[in-house]
PDB file of C-alpha atoms and ligand atoms in Angstrom:
ATOM      1  CA  MET U 989      71.540 103.604  53.187  1.00 66.00           C
ATOM      2  CA  SER U 990      73.505 105.130  50.406  1.00 81.00           C
ATOM      3  CA  LEU U 991      77.072 105.109  49.165  1.00 83.00           C
ATOM      4  CA  PHE U 992      77.054 108.858  48.814  1.00 84.00           C
ATOM      5  CA  THR U 993      78.896 110.778  51.482  1.00 79.00           C
ATOM      6  CA  ALA U 994      77.663 114.196  50.467  1.00 75.00           C
ATOM      7  CA  ARG U 995      75.193 115.596  48.003  1.00 77.00           C
ATOM      8  CA  GLY U 996      74.133 118.684  46.146  1.00 73.00           C
ATOM      9  CA  GLU U 997      75.767 121.945  47.121  1.00 63.00           C
ATOM     10  CA  GLU U 998      77.153 120.236  50.177  1.00 60.00           C
ATOM     11  CA  ALA U 999      79.099 117.835  47.953  1.00 59.00           C
ATOM     12  CA  ASN U1000      82.233 119.844  48.251  1.00 45.00           C
ATOM     13  CA  GLY U1001      84.991 118.594  48.342  1.00 36.00           C
ATOM     14  CA  SER U1002      68.816  99.619  41.789  1.00 44.00           C
ATOM     15  CA  SER U1003      66.116 100.028  39.805  1.00 47.00           C
ATOM     16  CA  GLY U1004      66.562  97.960  36.658  1.00 53.00           C
ATOM     17  CA  ILE U1005      68.496 100.776  35.065  1.00 64.00           C
ATOM     18  CA  ASP U1006      70.667 100.004  32.042  1.00 75.00           C
ATOM     19  CA  LEU U1007      74.087 100.882  33.404  1.00 77.00           C
ATOM     20  CA  LYS U1008      75.757 100.628  30.010  1.00 79.00           C
ATOM     21  CA  ASN U1009      73.691 103.565  28.824  1.00 88.00           C
ATOM     22  CA  ALA U1010      73.243 105.412  32.089  1.00 94.00           C
ATOM     23  CA  TYR U1011      76.550 107.232  31.839  1.00 96.00           C
ATOM     24  CA  ILE U1012      77.971 109.958  29.648  1.00 97.00           C
ATOM     25  CA  ARG U1013      81.413 108.668  28.712  1.00 95.00           C
ATOM     26  CA  LEU U1014      83.934 110.962  27.125  1.00 96.00           C
ATOM     27  CA  LYS U1015      86.876 108.746  26.337  1.00 93.00           C
ATOM     28  CA  LYS U1016      89.297 110.863  24.349  1.00 95.00           C
ATOM     29  CA  ASP U1017      90.582 114.405  24.219  1.00 97.00           C
ATOM     30  CA  GLN U1018      87.917 116.707  22.707  1.00 97.00           C
ATOM     31  CA  ASP U1019      85.100 114.155  23.010  1.00 97.00           C
ATOM     32  CA  SER U1020      81.954 116.015  23.963  1.00 97.00           C
ATOM     33  CA  ALA U1021      78.303 115.569  24.804  1.00 98.00           C
ATOM     34  CA  LYS U1022      75.451 117.987  24.289  1.00 98.00           C
ATOM     35  CA  VAL U1023      73.515 118.378  27.491  1.00 98.00           C
ATOM     36  CA  ARG U1024      70.914 120.320  29.350  1.00 98.00           C
ATOM     37  CA  LEU U1025      72.255 121.544  32.676  1.00 98.00           C
ATOM     38  CA  LEU U1026      70.327 120.731  35.826  1.00 97.00           C
ATOM     39  CA  SER U1027      70.421 122.726  39.039  1.00 96.00           C
ATOM     40  CA  VAL U1028      72.830 121.371  41.642  1.00 97.00           C
ATOM     41  CA  THR U1029      70.659 119.520  44.158  1.00 95.00           C
ATOM     42  CA  ASP U1030      70.760 116.374  46.291  1.00 93.00           C
ATOM     43  CA  GLN U1031      69.142 114.568  43.361  1.00 94.00           C
ATOM     44  CA  THR U1032      71.663 115.647  40.746  1.00 97.00           C
ATOM     45  CA  VAL U1033      75.089 115.806  42.344  1.00 97.00           C
ATOM     46  CA  GLY U1034      76.634 113.243  44.649  1.00 97.00           C
ATOM     47  CA  GLN U1035      80.041 112.690  46.106  1.00 97.00           C
ATOM     48  CA  TYR U1036      81.342 109.255  47.002  1.00 97.00           C
ATOM     49  CA  LYS U1037      84.590 107.470  47.657  1.00 97.00           C
ATOM     50  CA  ALA U1038      86.128 104.798  45.512  1.00 98.00           C
ATOM     51  CA  HIS U1039      89.181 102.592  45.403  1.00 98.00           C
ATOM     52  CA  ASN U1040      91.170 101.866  42.287  1.00 95.00           C
ATOM     53  CA  ASP U1041      94.635 100.818  41.278  1.00 95.00           C
ATOM     54  CA  TYR U1042      94.964 100.290  37.569  1.00 90.00           C
ATOM     55  CA  LYS U1043      98.452  98.883  37.949  1.00 93.00           C
ATOM     56  CA  LYS U1044      96.915  96.061  39.975  1.00 95.00           C
ATOM     57  CA  ASN U1045      94.045  95.704  37.493  1.00 93.00           C
ATOM     58  CA  ILE U1046      91.591  96.871  40.110  1.00 95.00           C
ATOM     59  CA  TYR U1047      89.110  99.229  38.529  1.00 93.00           C
ATOM     60  CA  THR U1048      87.162 101.976  40.205  1.00 93.00           C
ATOM     61  CA  ALA U1049      84.727 100.581  42.763  1.00 95.00           C
ATOM     62  CA  PRO U1050      82.833 102.494  45.436  1.00 97.00           C
ATOM     63  CA  CYS U1051      84.063 101.978  48.987  1.00 98.00           C
ATOM     64  CA  ILE U1052      81.210 100.080  50.653  1.00 96.00           C
ATOM     65  CA  GLU U1053      81.920 101.326  54.150  1.00 96.00           C
ATOM     66  CA  PRO U1054      79.152 103.990  53.927  1.00 94.00           C
ATOM     67  CA  LEU U1055      76.712 101.048  53.640  1.00 93.00           C
ATOM     68  CA  GLY U1056      77.821  99.891  57.072  1.00 94.00           C
ATOM     69  CA  GLU U1057      79.670  96.910  55.603  1.00 94.00           C
ATOM     70  CA  GLU U1058      83.291  95.946  55.966  1.00 96.00           C
ATOM     71  CA  CYS U1059      84.977  97.041  52.746  1.00 98.00           C
ATOM     72  CA  PRO U1060      87.478  94.395  51.534  1.00 98.00           C
ATOM     73  CA  TYR U1061      89.498  97.098  49.807  1.00 98.00           C
ATOM     74  CA  CYS U1062      89.789  99.002  53.098  1.00 98.00           C
ATOM     75  CA  VAL U1063      90.854  95.728  54.749  1.00 98.00           C
ATOM     76  CA  ALA U1064      93.709  95.550  52.228  1.00 98.00           C
ATOM     77  CA  LEU U1065      94.551  99.211  52.790  1.00 98.00           C
ATOM     78  CA  ASN U1066      94.791  98.708  56.542  1.00 98.00           C
ATOM     79  CA  SER U1067      96.403  95.271  56.383  1.00 98.00           C
ATOM     80  CA  GLY U1068     100.002  96.417  56.695  1.00 97.00           C
ATOM     81  CA  VAL U1069     100.814  94.270  53.671  1.00 97.00           C
ATOM     82  CA  GLU U1070     103.463  95.935  51.559  1.00 97.00           C
ATOM     83  CA  GLY U1071     102.188  97.611  48.418  1.00 96.00           C
ATOM     84  CA  TRP U1072      98.672  98.268  49.722  1.00 97.00           C
ATOM     85  CA  GLU U1073      99.284 101.296  51.920  1.00 97.00           C
ATOM     86  CA  LYS U1074      98.121 103.701  49.203  1.00 96.00           C
ATOM     87  CA  PHE U1075      94.941 101.869  48.299  1.00 97.00           C
ATOM     88  CA  TYR U1076      92.840 104.419  50.139  1.00 96.00           C
ATOM     89  CA  PRO U1077      89.432 105.458  48.793  1.00 97.00           C
ATOM     90  CA  LYS U1078      89.485 108.720  46.883  1.00 97.00           C
ATOM     91  CA  LYS U1079      86.739 111.209  46.360  1.00 97.00           C
ATOM     92  CA  ARG U1080      84.719 110.910  43.171  1.00 97.00           C
ATOM     93  CA  MET U1081      81.621 112.666  41.968  1.00 97.00           C
ATOM     94  CA  ILE U1082      78.588 111.897  39.891  1.00 98.00           C
ATOM     95  CA  ILE U1083      76.849 114.787  38.179  1.00 98.00           C
ATOM     96  CA  THR U1084      73.518 114.384  36.408  1.00 98.00           C
ATOM     97  CA  PHE U1085      72.688 115.901  33.022  1.00 98.00           C
ATOM     98  CA  VAL U1086      69.982 115.469  30.434  1.00 98.00           C
ATOM     99  CA  ASP U1087      71.691 114.064  27.352  1.00 97.00           C
ATOM    100  CA  LEU U1088      70.291 115.918  24.345  1.00 97.00           C
ATOM    101  CA  GLU U1089      70.942 113.144  21.809  1.00 95.00           C
ATOM    102  CA  THR U1090      68.825 110.603  23.651  1.00 95.00           C
ATOM    103  CA  GLY U1091      66.627 112.854  25.781  1.00 96.00           C
ATOM    104  CA  LYS U1092      67.596 110.702  28.785  1.00 95.00           C
ATOM    105  CA  VAL U1093      68.827 111.570  32.243  1.00 96.00           C
ATOM    106  CA  LYS U1094      72.475 110.527  32.399  1.00 97.00           C
ATOM    107  CA  ALA U1095      75.189 110.367  34.985  1.00 97.00           C
ATOM    108  CA  TRP U1096      78.680 111.635  34.484  1.00 98.00           C
ATOM    109  CA  ASP U1097      81.304 110.144  36.781  1.00 96.00           C
ATOM    110  CA  ALA U1098      84.536 111.992  37.500  1.00 96.00           C
ATOM    111  CA  SER U1099      87.401 112.367  39.908  1.00 95.00           C
ATOM    112  CA  GLY U1100      86.770 114.752  42.792  1.00 96.00           C
ATOM    113  CA  LYS U1101      88.816 117.478  41.179  1.00 95.00           C
ATOM    114  CA  GLN U1102      87.169 117.195  37.769  1.00 96.00           C
ATOM    115  CA  GLY U1103      83.725 116.978  39.342  1.00 97.00           C
ATOM    116  CA  GLU U1104      84.248 120.011  41.557  1.00 97.00           C
ATOM    117  CA  SER U1105      85.335 122.067  38.592  1.00 97.00           C
ATOM    118  CA  VAL U1106      82.282 121.111  36.523  1.00 98.00           C
ATOM    119  CA  LYS U1107      79.966 121.650  39.485  1.00 98.00           C
ATOM    120  CA  LYS U1108      81.383 125.135  39.881  1.00 98.00           C
ATOM    121  CA  GLN U1109      80.742 125.827  36.212  1.00 98.00           C
ATOM    122  CA  ILE U1110      77.137 124.606  36.552  1.00 98.00           C
ATOM    123  CA  LEU U1111      76.602 126.955  39.500  1.00 98.00           C
ATOM    124  CA  GLN U1112      78.010 129.831  37.455  1.00 97.00           C
ATOM    125  CA  TYR U1113      75.677 129.035  34.546  1.00 97.00           C
ATOM    126  CA  GLU U1114      72.613 128.538  36.768  1.00 95.00           C
ATOM    127  CA  GLY U1115      70.938 131.617  35.248  1.00 96.00           C
ATOM    128  CA  ASN U1116      71.554 130.398  31.697  1.00 95.00           C
ATOM    129  CA  LYS U1117      70.621 126.768  31.948  1.00 95.00           C
ATOM    130  CA  ASP U1118      67.122 127.287  30.495  1.00 95.00           C
ATOM    131  CA  GLN U1119      68.472 129.576  27.801  1.00 96.00           C
ATOM    132  CA  PHE U1120      71.210 127.537  26.161  1.00 96.00           C
ATOM    133  CA  PRO U1121      72.076 123.935  25.539  1.00 98.00           C
ATOM    134  CA  PHE U1122      75.623 123.183  26.670  1.00 98.00           C
ATOM    135  CA  LYS U1123      78.507 121.048  25.581  1.00 98.00           C
ATOM    136  CA  LEU U1124      80.474 119.050  28.136  1.00 98.00           C
ATOM    137  CA  VAL U1125      83.951 118.771  26.638  1.00 98.00           C
ATOM    138  CA  ARG U1126      86.859 116.614  27.646  1.00 98.00           C
ATOM    139  CA  ASN U1127      90.258 118.274  27.440  1.00 97.00           C
ATOM    140  CA  GLY U1128      93.345 116.118  27.574  1.00 95.00           C
ATOM    141  CA  GLU U1129      94.203 112.527  28.340  1.00 90.00           C
ATOM    142  CA  ASP U1130      95.203 110.469  31.359  1.00 84.00           C
ATOM    143  CA  THR U1131      96.299 112.496  34.357  1.00 81.00           C
ATOM    144  CA  ASP U1132      96.020 115.712  32.364  1.00 87.00           C
ATOM    145  CA  THR U1133      92.285 115.485  31.846  1.00 93.00           C
ATOM    146  CA  SER U1134      89.907 118.304  32.669  1.00 95.00           C
ATOM    147  CA  TYR U1135      86.362 119.048  31.582  1.00 97.00           C
ATOM    148  CA  SER U1136      84.640 122.232  30.588  1.00 97.00           C
ATOM    149  CA  LEU U1137      81.093 123.328  29.934  1.00 97.00           C
ATOM    150  CA  MET U1138      80.403 125.619  27.022  1.00 97.00           C
ATOM    151  CA  PRO U1139      77.067 127.169  26.073  1.00 97.00           C
ATOM    152  CA  ILE U1140      76.054 126.322  22.508  1.00 97.00           C
ATOM    153  CA  LEU U1141      75.407 129.871  21.330  1.00 95.00           C
ATOM    154  CA  SER U1142      74.254 128.957  17.822  1.00 96.00           C
ATOM    155  CA  PRO U1143      72.364 125.695  18.236  1.00 96.00           C
ATOM    156  CA  THR U1144      71.147 123.834  15.168  1.00 96.00           C
ATOM    157  CA  GLU U1145      67.431 123.376  14.688  1.00 97.00           C
ATOM    158  CA  GLN U1146      67.762 119.832  16.007  1.00 96.00           C
ATOM    159  CA  ASP U1147      69.710 121.032  19.061  1.00 96.00           C
ATOM    160  CA  THR U1148      66.956 123.513  19.868  1.00 97.00           C
ATOM    161  CA  LYS U1149      64.283 120.848  19.433  1.00 97.00           C
ATOM    162  CA  ASN U1150      66.176 118.417  21.688  1.00 97.00           C
ATOM    163  CA  PHE U1151      66.842 121.134  24.219  1.00 98.00           C
ATOM    164  CA  GLU U1152      63.175 122.135  24.478  1.00 97.00           C
ATOM    165  CA  LYS U1153      62.211 118.492  24.949  1.00 97.00           C
ATOM    166  CA  ALA U1154      64.906 118.057  27.581  1.00 97.00           C
ATOM    167  CA  LYS U1155      63.358 120.799  29.689  1.00 95.00           C
ATOM    168  CA  GLU U1156      60.474 118.466  30.453  1.00 95.00           C
ATOM    169  CA  VAL U1157      62.638 115.572  31.582  1.00 94.00           C
ATOM    170  CA  GLU U1158      62.587 114.964  35.301  1.00 93.00           C
ATOM    171  CA  VAL U1159      65.300 113.303  37.352  1.00 94.00           C
ATOM    172  CA  PRO U1160      64.017 110.246  39.247  1.00 92.00           C
ATOM    173  CA  GLU U1161      64.459 110.794  42.963  1.00 90.00           C
ATOM    174  CA  ASP U1162      66.693 107.744  43.377  1.00 91.00           C
ATOM    175  CA  PHE U1163      68.666 108.324  40.205  1.00 94.00           C
ATOM    176  CA  LEU U1164      72.091 108.687  41.834  1.00 95.00           C
ATOM    177  CA  ASP U1165      71.652 105.571  43.943  1.00 93.00           C
ATOM    178  CA  SER U1166      70.419 103.635  40.939  1.00 92.00           C
ATOM    179  CA  VAL U1167      73.595 104.297  38.927  1.00 94.00           C
ATOM    180  CA  LEU U1168      76.165 103.793  41.681  1.00 93.00           C
ATOM    181  CA  ILE U1169      76.200 100.066  42.283  1.00 90.00           C
ATOM    182  CA  PRO U1170      78.435  98.476  44.898  1.00 92.00           C
ATOM    183  CA  LYS U1171      80.510  95.502  43.844  1.00 93.00           C
ATOM    184  CA  PRO U1172      79.756  92.310  45.799  1.00 94.00           C
ATOM    185  CA  ARG U1173      82.290  91.626  48.577  1.00 95.00           C
ATOM    186  CA  LYS U1174      83.167  88.350  46.917  1.00 94.00           C
ATOM    187  CA  THR U1175      84.111  90.085  43.672  1.00 95.00           C
ATOM    188  CA  MET U1176      86.245  92.572  45.572  1.00 97.00           C
ATOM    189  CA  ILE U1177      88.005  89.748  47.410  1.00 97.00           C
ATOM    190  CA  ALA U1178      88.591  87.883  44.132  1.00 96.00           C
ATOM    191  CA  ASN U1179      90.075  91.049  42.634  1.00 96.00           C
ATOM    192  CA  LEU U1180      92.392  91.374  45.622  1.00 97.00           C
ATOM    193  CA  ALA U1181      93.452  87.744  45.218  1.00 96.00           C
ATOM    194  CA  ASN U1182      94.166  88.287  41.516  1.00 95.00           C
ATOM    195  CA  ALA U1183      96.299  91.273  42.434  1.00 96.00           C
ATOM    196  CA  GLY U1184      98.373  89.127  44.784  1.00 96.00           C
ATOM    197  CA  PHE U1185      96.881  90.170  48.123  1.00 97.00           C
ATOM    198  CA  PRO U1186      97.011  87.313  50.681  1.00 97.00           C
ATOM    199  CA  VAL U1187      93.228  87.078  50.977  1.00 97.00           C
ATOM    200  CA  GLU U1188      93.326  83.828  52.975  1.00 96.00           C
ATOM    201  CA  ASP U1189      94.888  85.725  55.902  1.00 97.00           C
ATOM    202  CA  PHE U1190      92.127  88.319  56.074  1.00 97.00           C
ATOM    203  CA  PHE U1191      88.846  86.798  54.917  1.00 96.00           C
ATOM    204  CA  SER U1192      86.843  83.756  55.873  1.00 95.00           C
ATOM    205  CA  ALA U1193      87.093  80.633  53.713  1.00 93.00           C
ATOM    206  CA  ASP U1194      83.550  80.902  52.333  1.00 92.00           C
ATOM    207  CA  GLU U1195      84.351  84.274  50.818  1.00 92.00           C
ATOM    208  CA  LEU U1196      87.554  83.215  49.115  1.00 92.00           C
ATOM    209  CA  PRO U1197      87.697  82.575  45.382  1.00 87.00           C
ATOM    210  CA  GLU U1198      88.442  79.112  44.057  1.00 80.00           C
ATOM    211  CA  GLY U1199      92.124  78.281  44.351  1.00 73.00           C
ATOM    212  CA  ASN U1200      92.504  80.260  47.567  1.00 68.00           C
ATOM    213  CA  GLY U1201      90.986  77.591  49.761  1.00 59.00           C
ATOM    214  CA  GLY U1202      87.511  78.840  49.085  1.00 55.00           C
ATOM    215  CA  GLN U1203      84.489  76.804  48.091  1.00 50.00           C
ATOM    216  CA  GLN U1204      84.004  75.646  44.545  1.00 46.00           C
ATOM    217  CA  SER U1205      81.925  78.147  42.770  1.00 45.00           C
ATOM    218  CA  SER U1206      80.432  77.919  39.325  1.00 44.00           C
ATOM    219  CA  GLU U1207      80.432  81.662  38.874  1.00 47.00           C
ATOM    220  CA  GLU U1208      83.929  83.043  38.843  1.00 47.00           C
ATOM    221  CA  PRO U1209      83.826  86.596  40.053  1.00 49.00           C
ATOM    222  CA  VAL U1210      85.605  88.721  37.494  1.00 52.00           C
ATOM    223  CA  ASP U1211      86.230  92.405  37.635  1.00 53.00           C
ATOM    224  CA  GLU U1212      84.293  94.410  35.117  1.00 52.00           C
ATOM    225  CA  GLU U1213      85.715  96.332  32.254  1.00 48.00           C
ATOM    226  CA  PRO U1214      87.062  99.685  33.380  1.00 46.00           C
ATOM    227  CA  GLU U1215      84.225 101.516  31.628  1.00 44.00           C
ATOM    228  CA  GLU U1216      81.560  99.854  33.742  1.00 39.00           C
ATOM    229  CA  ILE U1217      81.581 102.265  36.625  1.00 41.00           C
ATOM    230  CA  GLY U1218      84.188 104.890  36.298  1.00 41.00           C
ATOM    231  CA  GLN U1219      86.422 106.040  33.546  1.00 41.00           C
ATOM    232  CA  SER U1220      89.104 103.899  32.094  1.00 37.00           C
ATOM    233  CA  GLU U1221      91.852 106.422  32.320  1.00 40.00           C
ATOM    234  CA  ILE U1222      93.868 107.070  35.385  1.00 44.00           C
ATOM    235  CA  ASP U1223      92.073 110.060  36.708  1.00 46.00           C
ATOM    236  CA  ASN U1224      93.624 113.202  37.903  1.00 40.00           C
ATOM    237  CA  MET U1225      92.637 113.099  41.560  1.00 43.00           C
TER     238      MET U1225
HETATM  239 ZN1   ZN N1488      86.848 100.913  51.255  1.00 85.92          ZN
END
């Protein structure tokens, strides 16, 4: 089973991979990455749903319901507890590019709106993707962020070399699934507890973090840095 709810053109609306380097991360206004565009297929574009609430220090994490598991974040959403009624999972997208600097297949993770816009641009440039390298550019900060693709019309010699090499790179069939990793339930529950959700009323004792009546555990589940999965900024949904 997969966390993705839609793929490829239809996306409207685990394999020892190094997650730190698997993503293209554009952190500030005007940051950019040189890429080779890939056709929009089930292997290159995926849509999924994720919860986040930066004010509660809960960073973007895929909703695990598509895996057929009870999602602790959805439990909080549906709990009726005040302050959690907007914790619904929102659409996000992962789009695959070949990064020209490294020659590696990389994922780019975005809000649904940002992802849709870039997917549309890729579809428009479909006929030019073997002709030009492109630049994926971030415009703006925080909720004002959008992304655009621009053909590099006068590539440097190095760009051209990298671009030609990138044409031979193939996307592993399970690439999307290998970069979208669910958080363990226990970590999600610990994050809820840290954010003040009454976890002891909704989850069994063996899943509770230490200090909430749960078992002693040597490994304290801690939420990852915001950059781990999604983007650190509050995305424009
Ligand atoms: Zn959920």
